Every structure is written in structure tokens, then in C-alpha cells.
CSV table of C-alpha atoms in Angstrom, one decimal:
chain,number,residue,atom,x,y,z
A,1,GLN,CA,-85.1,141.3,-8.8
A,2,SER,CA,-84.4,141.3,-5.1
A,3,THR,CA,-82.4,138.1,-5.5
A,4,GLY,CA,-80.5,139.6,-8.4
A,5,LEU,CA,-79.7,142.7,-6.4
A,6,GLU,CA,-78.5,140.6,-3.4
A,7,PHE,CA,-76.3,138.5,-5.8
A,8,TRP,CA,-74.8,141.7,-7.2
A,9,GLN,CA,-74.2,143.2,-3.7
A,10,ILE,CA,-72.4,140.0,-2.5
A,11,TRP,CA,-70.2,140.2,-5.6
A,12,ILE,CA,-69.4,143.9,-5.4
A,13,GLU,CA,-68.4,143.4,-1.8
A,14,SER,CA,-65.9,140.8,-2.9
A,15,VAL,CA,-63.9,143.5,-4.8
A,16,PRO,CA,-60.9,144.6,-2.7
A,17,PRO,CA,-60.9,148.1,-1.4
A,18,THR,CA,-58.6,150.6,-3.1
A,19,ALA,CA,-56.6,151.0,0.1
A,20,GLU,CA,-55.2,147.5,-0.5
A,21,LEU,CA,-53.6,148.5,-3.8
A,22,GLU,CA,-49.9,149.1,-4.1
A,23,PRO,CA,-48.8,152.3,-5.7
A,24,GLY,CA,-49.2,152.3,-9.5
A,25,LYS,CA,-51.8,149.4,-9.4
A,26,SER,CA,-55.5,149.5,-10.2
A,27,ILE,CA,-58.8,147.6,-10.2
A,28,ALA,CA,-60.6,147.6,-13.6
A,29,PHE,CA,-64.3,147.3,-14.2
A,30,SER,CA,-66.2,146.5,-17.4
A,31,VAL,CA,-69.8,145.9,-18.4
A,32,ALA,CA,-71.3,143.9,-21.3
A,33,THR,CA,-74.9,144.2,-22.4
A,34,SER,CA,-76.9,142.4,-25.0
A,35,ALA,CA,-78.3,144.9,-27.6
A,36,ASP,CA,-81.8,144.5,-26.1
A,37,LEU,CA,-80.5,144.9,-22.5
A,38,ALA,CA,-82.0,141.5,-21.6
A,39,LYS,CA,-78.6,140.4,-20.3
A,40,VAL,CA,-75.9,142.3,-18.4
A,41,THR,CA,-72.5,141.1,-17.3
A,42,TRP,CA,-70.2,142.8,-14.8
A,43,ARG,CA,-66.4,142.1,-14.6
A,44,THR,CA,-63.7,143.3,-12.4
A,45,SER,CA,-60.0,142.4,-12.2
A,46,GLY,CA,-56.8,143.5,-10.5
A,47,PRO,CA,-53.7,142.3,-8.7
A,48,GLN,CA,-53.8,138.6,-7.8
A,49,ASN,CA,-52.4,139.1,-4.3
A,50,ILE,CA,-55.4,141.2,-3.2
A,51,PHE,CA,-58.1,139.5,-5.3
A,52,ILE,CA,-57.6,135.8,-4.7
A,53,GLN,CA,-58.9,135.2,-1.2
A,54,LYS,CA,-61.9,137.5,-1.6
A,55,MET,CA,-62.8,135.8,-4.9
A,56,VAL,CA,-62.6,132.4,-3.2
A,57,ASP,CA,-64.8,133.6,-0.3
A,58,PHE,CA,-67.3,135.0,-2.8
A,59,PHE,CA,-67.6,131.6,-4.6
A,60,TRP,CA,-68.0,129.8,-1.3
A,61,ASN,CA,-70.7,132.3,-0.2
A,62,VAL,CA,-72.8,131.7,-3.4
A,63,GLY,CA,-72.5,127.9,-3.3
A,64,ALA,CA,-69.9,127.2,-6.0
A,65,PRO,CA,-68.8,123.6,-6.0
A,66,GLU,CA,-65.7,122.8,-4.0
A,67,SER,CA,-64.2,121.0,-7.1
A,68,GLU,CA,-64.4,124.3,-9.1
A,69,ILE,CA,-62.7,126.3,-6.3
A,70,ASP,CA,-59.9,123.7,-6.4
A,71,ARG,CA,-59.8,124.1,-10.2
A,72,LEU,CA,-59.3,127.9,-9.8
A,73,ASN,CA,-56.4,127.3,-7.4
A,74,ASP,CA,-54.9,124.6,-9.7
A,75,VAL,CA,-55.1,126.7,-12.8
A,76,GLY,CA,-53.8,129.7,-10.9
A,77,ALA,CA,-50.8,127.7,-9.8
A,78,LEU,CA,-50.2,126.6,-13.4
A,79,ILE,CA,-50.4,130.0,-15.0
A,80,ASN,CA,-49.5,132.2,-12.1
A,81,PRO,CA,-51.2,135.3,-13.5
A,82,VAL,CA,-50.4,138.7,-12.1
A,83,GLN,CA,-54.0,139.8,-12.8
A,84,ILE,CA,-57.2,137.9,-11.9
A,85,GLY,CA,-60.8,138.7,-11.9
A,86,SER,CA,-64.4,137.7,-11.4
A,87,TRP,CA,-67.6,138.2,-13.3
A,88,ILE,CA,-71.3,137.8,-12.8
A,89,ASP,CA,-74.2,138.1,-15.2
A,90,MET,CA,-78.0,138.4,-15.0
A,91,SER,CA,-80.9,138.2,-17.4
A,92,ALA,CA,-84.4,139.6,-17.6
A,93,LYS,CA,-85.6,136.1,-17.1
A,94,ASP,CA,-83.9,135.8,-13.7
A,95,GLY,CA,-80.8,134.1,-14.9
A,96,MET,CA,-77.8,134.5,-12.7
A,97,ASP,CA,-74.3,133.1,-13.2
A,98,GLY,CA,-70.7,133.9,-12.2
A,99,GLY,CA,-67.1,132.8,-12.6
A,100,TRP,CA,-63.5,133.8,-12.7
A,101,PHE,CA,-61.0,134.9,-15.4
A,102,PHE,CA,-57.3,135.6,-15.9
A,103,PRO,CA,-56.9,138.6,-18.2
A,104,VAL,CA,-53.3,138.0,-19.0
A,105,PRO,CA,-51.6,137.0,-22.3
A,106,MET,CA,-50.5,133.4,-22.4
A,107,ALA,CA,-49.9,130.5,-24.8
A,108,LEU,CA,-53.1,128.9,-25.9
A,109,SER,CA,-51.6,125.5,-25.3
A,110,LEU,CA,-51.3,126.5,-21.6
A,111,CYS,CA,-54.7,128.0,-21.1
A,112,ILE,CA,-56.4,124.9,-22.6
A,113,GLU,CA,-55.3,123.2,-19.4
A,114,ALA,CA,-58.1,125.1,-17.7
A,115,ALA,CA,-60.7,123.3,-19.7
A,116,ASP,CA,-62.3,119.9,-19.4
A,117,ALA,CA,-60.8,117.6,-22.1
A,118,GLY,CA,-63.1,116.6,-24.9
A,119,GLU,CA,-63.9,117.1,-28.6
A,120,PRO,CA,-64.3,120.9,-28.3
A,121,THR,CA,-60.7,121.4,-26.9
A,122,ALA,CA,-59.4,119.0,-29.6
A,123,LYS,CA,-61.2,121.0,-32.3
A,124,LEU,CA,-60.0,124.2,-30.8
A,125,SER,CA,-56.4,123.0,-30.9
A,126,GLU,CA,-56.8,121.8,-34.5
A,127,TRP,CA,-58.2,125.1,-35.7
A,128,ALA,CA,-55.6,127.1,-33.8
A,129,GLN,CA,-52.7,125.1,-35.3
A,130,ARG,CA,-54.1,125.3,-38.8
A,131,HIS,CA,-54.4,129.1,-38.7
A,132,GLY,CA,-51.5,130.1,-36.5
A,133,VAL,CA,-53.5,131.1,-33.5
A,134,GLU,CA,-51.1,130.9,-30.6
A,135,GLN,CA,-52.0,133.6,-28.0
A,136,CYS,CA,-54.8,133.5,-25.5
A,137,LEU,CA,-55.7,136.9,-24.1
A,138,SER,CA,-57.8,135.6,-21.3
A,139,VAL,CA,-59.1,132.4,-19.9
A,140,GLY,CA,-61.8,131.7,-17.3
A,141,ARG,CA,-64.3,129.3,-15.9
A,142,ASP,CA,-68.0,129.3,-15.0
A,143,MET,CA,-68.7,128.6,-11.4
A,144,GLY,CA,-72.3,127.5,-11.6
A,145,ALA,CA,-73.5,124.6,-9.5
A,146,ALA,CA,-74.9,122.5,-12.4
A,147,PRO,CA,-72.6,120.8,-14.9
A,148,PRO,CA,-71.3,120.7,-17.5
A,149,ARG,CA,-68.5,123.1,-16.5
A,150,GLN,CA,-67.7,125.8,-19.0
A,151,THR,CA,-64.4,127.4,-19.9
A,152,GLU,CA,-64.1,130.7,-21.8
A,153,PHE,CA,-61.1,131.6,-24.1
A,154,ARG,CA,-60.5,135.0,-25.6
A,155,LEU,CA,-58.1,134.7,-28.5
A,156,ALA,CA,-56.1,137.2,-30.6
A,157,LEU,CA,-56.7,136.5,-34.3
A,158,PRO,CA,-53.7,136.6,-36.7
A,159,GLY,CA,-53.8,138.5,-40.0
A,160,ALA,CA,-52.4,141.6,-41.7
A,161,GLY,CA,-55.9,143.3,-41.6
A,162,LEU,CA,-59.5,142.9,-40.8
A,163,SER,CA,-60.3,140.8,-43.8
A,164,GLU,CA,-57.6,138.2,-43.0
A,165,GLN,CA,-58.6,138.1,-39.4
A,166,LEU,CA,-62.3,137.7,-40.3
A,167,ASP,CA,-61.4,134.7,-42.5
A,168,VAL,CA,-59.8,133.0,-39.6
A,169,ALA,CA,-62.8,133.7,-37.3
A,170,LEU,CA,-65.3,132.4,-39.9
A,171,ALA,CA,-63.2,129.3,-40.3
A,172,ALA,CA,-63.7,128.7,-36.6
A,173,PHE,CA,-67.5,128.9,-37.0
A,174,ALA,CA,-67.3,126.2,-39.8
A,175,HIS,CA,-64.7,124.0,-38.0
A,176,PHE,CA,-66.6,124.0,-34.7
A,177,GLY,CA,-69.9,123.3,-36.3
A,178,PHE,CA,-71.6,126.6,-35.7
A,179,PRO,CA,-74.2,128.2,-38.1
A,180,ALA,CA,-72.9,130.8,-40.5
A,181,VAL,CA,-73.1,134.4,-39.3
A,182,PRO,CA,-76.3,136.1,-40.7
A,183,ASP,CA,-75.7,138.5,-43.5
A,184,GLY,CA,-77.4,141.3,-41.6
A,185,LEU,CA,-74.6,141.1,-39.0
A,186,LEU,CA,-71.8,140.0,-41.2
A,187,ASN,CA,-72.2,142.9,-43.6
A,188,VAL,CA,-71.7,145.4,-40.8
A,189,LEU,CA,-68.5,143.6,-39.7
A,190,LYS,CA,-67.2,143.4,-43.3
A,191,ALA,CA,-67.6,147.1,-43.8
A,192,SER,CA,-65.5,148.0,-40.7
A,193,THR,CA,-62.0,149.2,-41.3
A,194,VAL,CA,-60.6,148.6,-37.8
A,195,PRO,CA,-58.4,145.5,-37.4
A,196,GLY,CA,-57.9,143.8,-34.1
A,197,LEU,CA,-60.6,141.2,-34.2
A,198,GLU,CA,-60.7,138.7,-31.3
A,199,LEU,CA,-62.5,135.4,-30.9
A,200,SER,CA,-64.5,134.4,-27.8
A,201,VAL,CA,-64.9,130.6,-27.4
A,202,ILE,CA,-66.8,128.8,-24.6
A,203,THR,CA,-66.3,125.0,-24.3
A,204,SER,CA,-67.7,122.3,-22.0
A,205,SER,CA,-67.0,118.6,-21.7
A,206,GLU,CA,-70.2,117.9,-23.6
A,207,GLY,CA,-69.6,120.3,-26.5
A,208,PHE,CA,-69.2,123.8,-27.6
A,209,VAL,CA,-71.4,126.3,-25.7
A,210,ARG,CA,-70.9,129.7,-27.4
A,211,LEU,CA,-68.7,131.3,-30.1
A,212,GLY,CA,-68.3,135.0,-30.7
A,213,ILE,CA,-66.4,137.4,-33.0
A,214,MET,CA,-65.3,140.6,-31.2
A,215,GLN,CA,-64.9,143.7,-33.2
A,216,PRO,CA,-63.2,146.7,-31.5
A,217,THR,CA,-64.6,150.2,-31.2
A,218,PRO,CA,-67.8,150.1,-33.2
A,219,THR,CA,-68.9,153.5,-34.6
A,220,PRO,CA,-72.3,155.1,-33.8
A,221,ALA,CA,-73.5,154.1,-37.2
A,222,GLU,CA,-72.4,150.5,-36.7
A,223,ILE,CA,-74.1,150.4,-33.3
A,224,SER,CA,-77.4,151.6,-34.9
A,225,ALA,CA,-77.1,149.1,-37.7
A,226,LEU,CA,-76.4,146.2,-35.3
A,227,CYS,CA,-79.2,147.1,-32.9
A,228,ALA,CA,-81.6,147.2,-35.9
A,229,ALA,CA,-80.4,143.8,-37.0
A,230,ALA,CA,-81.0,142.5,-33.5
A,231,ASP,CA,-84.4,144.1,-33.3
A,232,ALA,CA,-83.3,146.3,-30.4
A,233,SER,CA,-83.3,150.1,-29.7
A,234,ASP,CA,-80.0,151.9,-30.0
A,235,GLU,CA,-81.5,154.8,-28.1
A,236,ALA,CA,-82.3,152.5,-25.1
A,237,LEU,CA,-78.8,151.0,-25.3
A,238,MET,CA,-77.0,154.3,-25.3
A,239,ASP,CA,-79.2,155.7,-22.5
A,240,PHE,CA,-78.2,152.7,-20.4
A,241,ALA,CA,-74.6,153.2,-21.2
A,242,ARG,CA,-74.6,156.9,-20.4
A,243,ARG,CA,-76.1,156.1,-16.9
A,244,ALA,CA,-74.0,153.1,-16.2
A,245,MET,CA,-70.7,154.6,-17.4
A,246,ASP,CA,-71.6,158.2,-16.2
A,247,ALA,CA,-70.4,159.6,-19.6
A,248,ASP,CA,-72.1,161.8,-22.1
A,249,GLU,CA,-70.9,159.9,-25.2
A,250,PRO,CA,-69.8,156.4,-24.1
A,251,ARG,CA,-68.3,154.2,-26.8
A,252,PRO,CA,-68.2,150.4,-26.6
A,253,THR,CA,-64.7,148.9,-26.5
A,254,PHE,CA,-66.0,145.9,-28.5
A,255,VAL,CA,-69.1,144.6,-30.1
A,256,GLU,CA,-69.5,140.8,-30.1
A,257,TYR,CA,-71.4,138.8,-32.7
A,258,GLN,CA,-72.1,135.6,-30.8
A,259,TYR,CA,-74.0,132.3,-31.1
A,260,LEU,CA,-75.2,130.4,-28.0
A,261,ILE,CA,-75.9,126.7,-28.7
A,262,PRO,CA,-79.6,125.8,-28.1
A,263,GLY,CA,-79.9,124.0,-24.7
A,264,TYR,CA,-77.3,126.2,-23.0
A,265,GLY,CA,-79.6,129.1,-22.4
A,266,TYR,CA,-81.4,127.1,-19.7
A,267,SER,CA,-84.7,129.0,-20.5
A,268,VAL,CA,-83.2,132.3,-19.0
A,269,TYR,CA,-80.6,133.3,-21.7
A,270,LYS,CA,-81.3,134.0,-25.4
A,271,GLU,CA,-80.1,131.2,-27.6
A,272,GLY,CA,-78.9,131.4,-31.2
A,273,PHE,CA,-77.3,134.6,-32.6
A,274,GLY,CA,-77.1,137.8,-30.6
A,275,VAL,CA,-75.2,141.1,-30.4
A,276,VAL,CA,-73.4,142.1,-27.2
A,277,PHE,CA,-71.7,145.4,-26.5
A,278,TRP,CA,-68.7,145.7,-24.2
A,279,TRP,CA,-68.0,148.8,-22.2
A,280,ASP,CA,-65.1,150.1,-20.1
A,281,ALA,CA,-66.6,151.0,-16.8
A,282,GLY,CA,-63.5,152.7,-15.4
A,283,ALA,CA,-60.9,151.8,-12.7
A,284,ASP,CA,-60.1,152.4,-9.1
A,285,ASN,CA,-56.4,153.5,-8.8
A,286,ALA,CA,-54.1,153.4,-5.8
């Protein structure tokens, strides 16, 4: 735990001070938690001009490979995002990881350049072309010391409503070779009436790593149902959210139905299907 706290402190110190923001600009924070709170992810993002050097310094300080720092600079030069950010996560089994992301809309064909070429990127392109998926909402990389390197894409799903968007998402599970989403989870998703589904895809040079369907603004009833399906306590989850977000009734911005390929949990992250809730943790404004 002391190592995890030290890692978090090094990361939070890499966030630029509010005094460096130009008028009208802000620094955003978000938190993602597994339903059972066994894994927590912190993210922050803001203007590229004040973030980039402190991010690079953070990755140097935690021992990220020089080749990955070069990749960050190369992809940054290719995409030239106005917003960039970093993330770290930790697990109850002492897992720790970190990386960078560009939370800006861009063509999927462009953000695929951030990934290591291989069968996963080819399949991703095939699926995207078949279903008219053209826009990437965010792209990022894992900066862990051990290969294979991982690239994460967050994609907007086309479709007139939730049903059409869900069909495109489930087609990705089939095309990429992932197991079918369990009925206990899928039934909650199908009963939702809120469109705006997104897909989270993590690839590596050796294969797909993780795939997730992101549903916006789950209701309290959906939160309870999903926690029950994940054998987790919704009361414990919401108590954590109230304290972490300093709010009486915090609502997740998304819930993610995700599958982590066995072997990529490295004995510290839960493999297989899981439920992750995403929360807006506020912003620092100029």
C-alpha cells in the first residue's frame, strides 16, 4: 500500500498547477472503479502545452521505457492534440500501471498509427469499415516496462438508437474473437433507453487485450443490478463514490461491460468479464 501511495503521489504531482492555465481553460479529472472496488483508475487531462513536459518527466521518474516516451512524442506530432492526459491504475493485489491518452476526436485511421501493427489492428480496421465506424474519441498507450505494449481506443458507435449501436458493439465481440457478453449483464444493457454507446478496445502486437461496451449514465436501478451480477455491493460502491467525488448522490458518467483476455491480468488484475463504473471527478479551472 505504501508503494501504491507513493506511485499516486508522484503522478498527482505531475499534474500542472492551475496557475499555469490560460483563461477559459481547465484540467479535468475522472475515476474508474471496478464494481467490487478491487481496481481503481485515475485520469487527468488538459491543455497540451502545460501537460506534455510534466507527463514526460513523470514517465521517466517511474521507469517507463525510452522507446515508449519516443512513441508518445511521435504520435503527438502526428495527431497534434490540443488536449492530452495521463492515467494510473492500481489493484487490490498490488497491481500498478500507467500511461497517456489524447481525449480528442480524430479519424480512426489516424489513431491506429499509435498502435503496434498486427492482427488486432487489421481486425479492428475490418470491423470499423464494415460497420461505418469512423471516429475515435480517444487514443492512448500503456507505459509499463514489460511488453507487449498496449494501445487503447475509445470509439463512437454509429446507429440511430441504442439497439443499432449495441448490434455494432456485439459484432465487435464476435469479429475480434471475444466470448459473448453474459445474459446477466446483457439484459441490463438491452433494457436501457439511453443511446450513445461507445466501444473501448485495447490491442497489443500479440493480440487483443481487452474489449468493453460503455453505456452512458446508468440509473441507480441499473447500478444495483450490475453490482449484483458482478457479485459486488452497490452500497460499498456508492459509499466510495460519495467520498471520492465529495457528492451526496454521484452518478457514473458510464458503466463499462468489459472482458480482459486471460494472461493479461498478470495475477494482479481480474481476467474475464467485469463491470467498471466511470465517474467525473471534477475540474480545476483557470
